[in-house]
Coordinates of C-alpha atoms in Angstrom, one line a residue:
M1 CA -0.2 1.7 22.2
Y2 CA -3.4 3.5 23.2
L3 CA -5.0 4.1 26.5
L4 CA -8.7 4.2 25.6
I5 CA -11.1 6.3 27.7
N6 CA -14.6 4.8 27.7
D7 CA -18.0 6.3 28.8
E8 CA -20.4 4.6 31.1
Y9 CA -21.7 2.4 28.3
G10 CA -18.2 1.1 27.4
Q11 CA -17.9 3.2 24.2
E12 CA -14.6 4.8 23.4
I13 CA -14.8 8.6 23.8
A14 CA -11.1 9.5 23.6
A15 CA -7.7 7.9 23.4
V16 CA -4.2 8.7 24.5
Q17 CA -1.4 7.4 22.3
Y18 CA 1.8 6.6 24.0
D19 CA 5.2 5.0 23.2
E20 CA 5.7 1.9 25.4
E21 CA 9.5 2.3 25.1
K22 CA 9.5 5.9 26.2
E23 CA 6.6 6.2 28.6
K24 CA 5.3 4.1 31.5
L25 CA 1.7 3.1 31.3
K26 CA 1.3 4.1 35.0
D27 CA 2.3 7.7 34.2
V28 CA 0.0 7.9 31.2
F29 CA -2.9 6.4 33.2
D30 CA -2.3 8.8 36.1
A31 CA -2.5 11.8 33.8
A32 CA -5.6 10.5 32.1
R33 CA -7.3 9.8 35.4
V34 CA -6.8 13.4 36.4
K35 CA -8.5 14.6 33.1
Y36 CA -11.2 11.9 33.0
P37 CA -11.8 11.0 36.7
H38 CA -15.2 9.3 36.2
N39 CA -14.4 7.1 33.1
A40 CA -13.2 3.6 32.6
F41 CA -9.9 2.9 30.8
C42 CA -8.4 0.1 28.8
V43 CA -5.2 -0.5 26.8
S44 CA -5.4 -1.3 23.1
S45 CA -3.1 -1.4 20.0
S46 CA -5.7 0.6 18.0
S47 CA -8.2 3.4 18.6
A48 CA -11.5 4.2 16.9
T49 CA -11.2 7.9 17.8
M50 CA -7.6 8.5 16.7
P51 CA -6.2 8.2 13.2
E52 CA -3.7 5.5 12.5
P53 CA -0.1 6.8 12.4
A54 CA 1.2 7.3 8.9
A55 CA 3.0 4.3 7.4
P56 CA 6.7 4.8 7.1
E57 CA 8.1 5.7 3.7
L58 CA 9.4 2.7 1.7
T59 CA 13.1 2.6 0.8
D60 CA 14.1 2.3 -2.8
D61 CA 14.9 -1.4 -2.3
E62 CA 11.5 -2.0 -0.7
K63 CA 9.8 -0.2 -3.6
K64 CA 11.8 -2.2 -6.1
A65 CA 11.0 -5.5 -4.3
R66 CA 7.3 -4.6 -4.2
A67 CA 7.3 -3.7 -7.9
L68 CA 9.0 -7.0 -8.8
A69 CA 6.6 -9.0 -6.7
E70 CA 3.7 -7.2 -8.5
L71 CA 5.2 -7.9 -11.9
D72 CA 5.7 -11.6 -11.1
S73 CA 2.1 -11.9 -9.8
H74 CA 0.6 -10.4 -12.9
Y75 CA 2.9 -12.4 -15.1
T76 CA 2.0 -15.7 -13.3
S77 CA -1.7 -14.9 -13.5
D78 CA -1.6 -14.0 -17.2
K79 CA 0.4 -17.0 -18.0
Q80 CA -2.0 -19.3 -16.1
E81 CA -4.9 -17.8 -18.0
L82 CA -3.2 -18.4 -21.4
S83 CA -2.3 -22.0 -20.4
T84 CA -5.9 -22.7 -19.5
Q85 CA -7.1 -21.2 -22.9
Y86 CA -4.4 -23.2 -24.7
L87 CA -5.6 -26.4 -23.1
D88 CA -9.2 -25.7 -24.0
A89 CA -8.2 -25.0 -27.6
A90 CA -6.1 -28.2 -27.7
M91 CA -9.0 -30.3 -26.3
A92 CA -11.2 -28.8 -29.0
G93 CA -8.6 -29.4 -31.7
D94 CA -8.6 -25.7 -32.6
T95 CA -5.0 -25.3 -34.0
D96 CA -5.6 -21.7 -35.1
T97 CA -6.4 -20.6 -31.6
M98 CA -3.5 -22.7 -30.2
T99 CA -1.1 -20.8 -32.6
A100 CA -2.6 -17.4 -31.6
I101 CA -2.2 -18.3 -27.9
K102 CA 1.4 -19.4 -28.5
D103 CA 2.0 -15.9 -30.0
E104 CA 0.4 -14.2 -27.1
L105 CA 2.5 -16.2 -24.7
A106 CA 5.7 -15.2 -26.6
A107 CA 4.6 -11.5 -26.4
L108 CA 3.9 -11.9 -22.7
N109 CA 7.3 -13.4 -22.1
A110 CA 9.0 -10.6 -24.1
K111 CA 7.0 -7.9 -22.2
Y112 CA 7.9 -9.5 -18.8
D113 CA 11.6 -9.6 -19.7
E114 CA 11.5 -6.0 -20.8
D115 CA 9.6 -4.9 -17.6
Y116 CA 12.0 -6.9 -15.4
E117 CA 15.0 -5.3 -17.0
E118 CA 13.5 -1.9 -16.6
L119 CA 12.9 -2.5 -12.9
N120 CA 16.4 -3.8 -12.4
K121 CA 18.2 -0.7 -13.8

């Protein structure tokens, strides 16, 4: 959490980051009041004057799950696009395009299976 220090116009001029589990707000507030005796304060979960803390490093399992989700998302999107194109070709009676789309779908399925196996090694 952050204890934000505001100027007379309510604009954030500084912030003090503190850990709610390790520090009491009263102690943080008292220390800030000494340093900024004529300013207003508020508590917030974010600050405009302080950078966000770095995101924690993902574990190997989390990285794998994220990669699999991304693979599935791309596959589903590509398959939906091919299905739409196939339907358009079928409605137009264009059998050559339908055959070409079937071949693309087979290649897409093979590529998905290959990528999936690679991620699950």
